[in-house]
Short mmCIF file of C-alpha atoms in Angstrom, two decimals:
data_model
loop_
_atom_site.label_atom_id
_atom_site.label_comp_id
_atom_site.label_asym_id
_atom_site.label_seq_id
_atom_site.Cartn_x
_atom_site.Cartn_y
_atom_site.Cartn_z
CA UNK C 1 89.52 -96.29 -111.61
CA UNK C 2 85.79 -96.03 -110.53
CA UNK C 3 82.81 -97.81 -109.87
CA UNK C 4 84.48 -101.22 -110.55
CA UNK C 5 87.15 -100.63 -108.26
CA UNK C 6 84.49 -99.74 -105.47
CA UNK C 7 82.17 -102.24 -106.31
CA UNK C 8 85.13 -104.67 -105.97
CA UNK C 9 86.14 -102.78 -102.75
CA UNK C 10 82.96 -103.38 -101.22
CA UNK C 11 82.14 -106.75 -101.92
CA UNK C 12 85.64 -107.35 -100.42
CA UNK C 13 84.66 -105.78 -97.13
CA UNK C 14 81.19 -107.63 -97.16
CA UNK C 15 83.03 -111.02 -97.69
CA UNK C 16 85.05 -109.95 -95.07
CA UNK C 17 81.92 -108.57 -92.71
CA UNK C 18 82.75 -111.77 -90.59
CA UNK C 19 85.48 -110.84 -89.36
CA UNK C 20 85.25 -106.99 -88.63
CA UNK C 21 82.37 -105.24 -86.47
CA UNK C 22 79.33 -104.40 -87.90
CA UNK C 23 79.38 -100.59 -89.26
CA UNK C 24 78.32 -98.78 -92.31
CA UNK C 25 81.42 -97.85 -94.58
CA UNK C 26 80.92 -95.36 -97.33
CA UNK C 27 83.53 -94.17 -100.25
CA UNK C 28 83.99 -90.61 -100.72
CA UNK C 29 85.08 -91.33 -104.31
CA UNK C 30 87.76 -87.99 -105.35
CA UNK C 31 89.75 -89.80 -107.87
CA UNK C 32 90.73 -88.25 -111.09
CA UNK C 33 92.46 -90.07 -113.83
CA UNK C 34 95.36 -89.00 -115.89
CA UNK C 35 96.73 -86.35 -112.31
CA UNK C 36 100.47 -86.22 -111.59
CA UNK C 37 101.21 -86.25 -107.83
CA UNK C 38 101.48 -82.61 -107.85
CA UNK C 39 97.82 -81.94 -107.86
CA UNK C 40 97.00 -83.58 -104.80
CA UNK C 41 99.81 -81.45 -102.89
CA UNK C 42 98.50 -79.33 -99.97
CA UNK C 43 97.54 -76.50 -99.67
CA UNK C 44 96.71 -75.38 -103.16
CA UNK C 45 96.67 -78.52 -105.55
CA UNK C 46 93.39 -78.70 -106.98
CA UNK C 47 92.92 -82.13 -106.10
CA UNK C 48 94.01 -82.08 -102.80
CA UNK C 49 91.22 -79.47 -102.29
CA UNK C 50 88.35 -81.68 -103.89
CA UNK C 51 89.55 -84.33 -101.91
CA UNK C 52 89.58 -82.86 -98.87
CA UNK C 53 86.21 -80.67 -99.16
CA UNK C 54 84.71 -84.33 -100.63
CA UNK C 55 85.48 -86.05 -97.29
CA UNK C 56 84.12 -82.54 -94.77
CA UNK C 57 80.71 -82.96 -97.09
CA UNK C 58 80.79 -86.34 -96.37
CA UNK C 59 81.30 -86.99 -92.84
CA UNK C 60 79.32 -83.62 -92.43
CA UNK C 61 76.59 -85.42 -94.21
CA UNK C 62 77.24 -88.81 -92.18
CA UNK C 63 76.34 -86.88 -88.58
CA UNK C 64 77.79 -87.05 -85.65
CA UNK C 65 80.39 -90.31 -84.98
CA UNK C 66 81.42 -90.65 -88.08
CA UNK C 67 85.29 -90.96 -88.89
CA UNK C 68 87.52 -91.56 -91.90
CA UNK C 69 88.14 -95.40 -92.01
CA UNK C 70 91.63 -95.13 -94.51
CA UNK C 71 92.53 -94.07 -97.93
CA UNK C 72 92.46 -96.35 -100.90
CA UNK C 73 95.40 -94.46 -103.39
CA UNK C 74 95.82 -95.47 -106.81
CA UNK C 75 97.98 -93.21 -108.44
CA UNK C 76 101.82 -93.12 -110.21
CA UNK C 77 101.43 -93.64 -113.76
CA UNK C 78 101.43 -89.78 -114.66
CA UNK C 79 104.78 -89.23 -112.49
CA UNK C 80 106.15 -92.37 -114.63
CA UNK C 81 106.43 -90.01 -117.48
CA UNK C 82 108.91 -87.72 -116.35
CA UNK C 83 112.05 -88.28 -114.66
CA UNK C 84 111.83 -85.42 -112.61
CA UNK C 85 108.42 -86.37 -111.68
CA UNK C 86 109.73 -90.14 -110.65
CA UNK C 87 112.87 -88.77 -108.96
CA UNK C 88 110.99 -86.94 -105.98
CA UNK C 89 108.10 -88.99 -106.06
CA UNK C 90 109.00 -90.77 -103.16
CA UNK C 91 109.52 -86.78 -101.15
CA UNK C 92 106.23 -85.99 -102.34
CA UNK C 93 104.78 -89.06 -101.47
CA UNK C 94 106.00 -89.30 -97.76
CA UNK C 95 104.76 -84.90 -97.60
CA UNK C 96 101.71 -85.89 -99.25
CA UNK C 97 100.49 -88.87 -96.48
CA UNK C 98 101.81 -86.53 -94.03
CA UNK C 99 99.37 -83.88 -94.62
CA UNK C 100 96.82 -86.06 -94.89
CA UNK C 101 96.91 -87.58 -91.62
CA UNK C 102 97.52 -84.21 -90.21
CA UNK C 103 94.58 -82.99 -91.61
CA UNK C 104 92.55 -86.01 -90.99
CA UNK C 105 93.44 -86.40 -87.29
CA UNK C 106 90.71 -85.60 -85.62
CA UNK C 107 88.72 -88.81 -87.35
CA UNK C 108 91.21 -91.10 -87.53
CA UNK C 109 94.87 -90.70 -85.63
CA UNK C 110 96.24 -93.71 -87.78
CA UNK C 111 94.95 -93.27 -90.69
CA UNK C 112 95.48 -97.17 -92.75
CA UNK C 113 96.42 -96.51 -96.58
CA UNK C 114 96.14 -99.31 -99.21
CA UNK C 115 98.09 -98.10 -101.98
CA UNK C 116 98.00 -99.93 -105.33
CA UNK C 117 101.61 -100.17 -106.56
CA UNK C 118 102.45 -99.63 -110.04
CA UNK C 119 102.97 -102.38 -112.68
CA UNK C 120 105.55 -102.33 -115.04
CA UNK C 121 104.24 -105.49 -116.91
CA UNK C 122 104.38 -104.34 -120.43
CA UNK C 123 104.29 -100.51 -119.58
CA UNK C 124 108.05 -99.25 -119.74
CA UNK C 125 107.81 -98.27 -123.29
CA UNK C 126 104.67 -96.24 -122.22
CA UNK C 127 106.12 -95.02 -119.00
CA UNK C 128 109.31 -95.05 -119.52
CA UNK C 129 110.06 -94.38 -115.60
CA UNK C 130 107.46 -96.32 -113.58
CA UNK C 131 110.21 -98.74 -112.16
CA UNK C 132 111.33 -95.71 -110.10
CA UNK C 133 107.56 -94.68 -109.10
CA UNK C 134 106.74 -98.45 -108.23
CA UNK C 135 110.72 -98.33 -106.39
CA UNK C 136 109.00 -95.26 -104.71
CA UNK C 137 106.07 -96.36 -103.42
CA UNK C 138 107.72 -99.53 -102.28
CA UNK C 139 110.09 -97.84 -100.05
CA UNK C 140 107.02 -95.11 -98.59
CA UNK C 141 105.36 -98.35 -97.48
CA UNK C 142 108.12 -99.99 -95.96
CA UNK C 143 109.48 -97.08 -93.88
CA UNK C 144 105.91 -95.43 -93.19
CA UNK C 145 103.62 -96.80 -90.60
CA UNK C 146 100.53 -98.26 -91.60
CA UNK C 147 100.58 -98.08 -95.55
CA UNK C 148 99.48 -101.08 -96.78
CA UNK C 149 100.19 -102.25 -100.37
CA UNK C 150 98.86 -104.47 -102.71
CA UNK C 151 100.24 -104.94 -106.24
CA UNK C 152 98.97 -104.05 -109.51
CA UNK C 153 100.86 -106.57 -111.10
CA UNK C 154 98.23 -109.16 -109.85
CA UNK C 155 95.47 -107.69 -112.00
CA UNK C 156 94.61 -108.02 -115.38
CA UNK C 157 95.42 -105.34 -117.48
CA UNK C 158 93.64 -104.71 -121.16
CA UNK C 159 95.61 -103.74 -124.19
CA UNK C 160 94.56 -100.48 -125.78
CA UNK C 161 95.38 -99.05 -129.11
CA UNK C 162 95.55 -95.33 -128.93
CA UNK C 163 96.85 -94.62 -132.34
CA UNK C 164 100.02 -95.58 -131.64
CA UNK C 165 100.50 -99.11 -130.70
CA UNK C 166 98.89 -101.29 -128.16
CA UNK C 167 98.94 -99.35 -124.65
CA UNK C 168 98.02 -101.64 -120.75
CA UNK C 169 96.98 -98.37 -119.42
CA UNK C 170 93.86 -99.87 -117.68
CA UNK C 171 92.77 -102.68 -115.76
CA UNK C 172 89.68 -105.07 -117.08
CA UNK C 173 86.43 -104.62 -114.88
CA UNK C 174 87.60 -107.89 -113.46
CA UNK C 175 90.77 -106.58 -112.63
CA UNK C 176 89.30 -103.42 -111.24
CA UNK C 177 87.22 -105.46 -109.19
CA UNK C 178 89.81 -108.05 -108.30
CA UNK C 179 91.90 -104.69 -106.90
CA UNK C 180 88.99 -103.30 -104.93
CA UNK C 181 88.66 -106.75 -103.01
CA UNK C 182 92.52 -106.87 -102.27
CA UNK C 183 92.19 -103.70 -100.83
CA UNK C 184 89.73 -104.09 -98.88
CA UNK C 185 91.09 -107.52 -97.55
CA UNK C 186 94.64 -105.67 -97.02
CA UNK C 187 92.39 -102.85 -94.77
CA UNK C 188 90.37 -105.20 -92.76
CA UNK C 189 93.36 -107.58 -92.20
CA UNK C 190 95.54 -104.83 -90.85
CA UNK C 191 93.77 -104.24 -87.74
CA UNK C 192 93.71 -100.48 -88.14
CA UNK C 193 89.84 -99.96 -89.45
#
């Protein structure tokens, strides 16, 4: 997910703009497709270290005042290939948001998270355990505060061949965009920007 999904994010908070006070908001993009959960684990994953450094440069770059506004987290699919993977996602998930807002305290004491959940439209074959990831993050939303969700099963996926049979690994642009507004709607509607 890239510049879609933040140009979709975007021109979901400027159609919102109405409604929320007037201030600059900026992405700090640190996505990386294709990354099981495990390398955004603190202290060492190499993800959660890109991520983290990303957003220092950033709000070291923004000046003075500026704060981390939420997390947008799209992520699963890898962990959907093994069961070991899917059976402590939801552990790692919960330690994962944990550290983050820990870390992130000082900007932001409750930090909002819109988290895409996995759909299983046409993917089991492909991920044969992404019930139990989407299961996962279902139940980290409902018993963590201020994790917002919207559903990937709303967008439209494209089918892929990859040598092997028709894969909906990836969302269309349109999807990508139509993701990046509901996230941003989900954020500004929650109050917690």
């Amino acid at each position: 997910f890239g510049a879609a999904l933040l140009q979709g994010a975007a021109a979901g908070a400027a159609g919102a703009a109405a409604a929320a006070p007037p201030a600059a908001v900026g992405f700090v993009p640190t996505a990386l497709g294709g990354t099981p959960l495990s390398a955004w684990m603190p202290p060492d994953g190499p993800q959660w270290r890109a991520m983290t450094d990303g957003v220092a440069h950033a709000l070291a770059a923004a000046g003075p005042g500026a704060r981390v506004r939420g997390l947008l987290w799209v992520q699963g699919e890898s962990d959907a290939l093994s069961e070991s993977d899917a059976k402590t996602y939801r552990t790692r998930l919960v330690a994962f948001l944990a550290s983050l807002r820990a870390r992130l305290a000082a900007y932001h004491s409750a930090l909002p998270v819109v988290m895409a959940v996995m759909s299983t439209a046409r993917r089991a074959d492909q991920f044969p355990y992404i019930q139990q990831v989407r299961d996962a993050q279902l139940s980290v939303a409902n018993s963590t505060e201020n994790v917002l969700t919207v559903d990937m099963a709303d967008f439209e996926f494209y089918a892929q061949d990859m040598g092997y049979g028709k894969q909906w690994t990836h969302l269309t642009k349109r999807g990508e965009c139509d993701m990046g507004t509901a996230m941003a709607s989900a954020w500004l509607a929650s109050g917690l920007a």
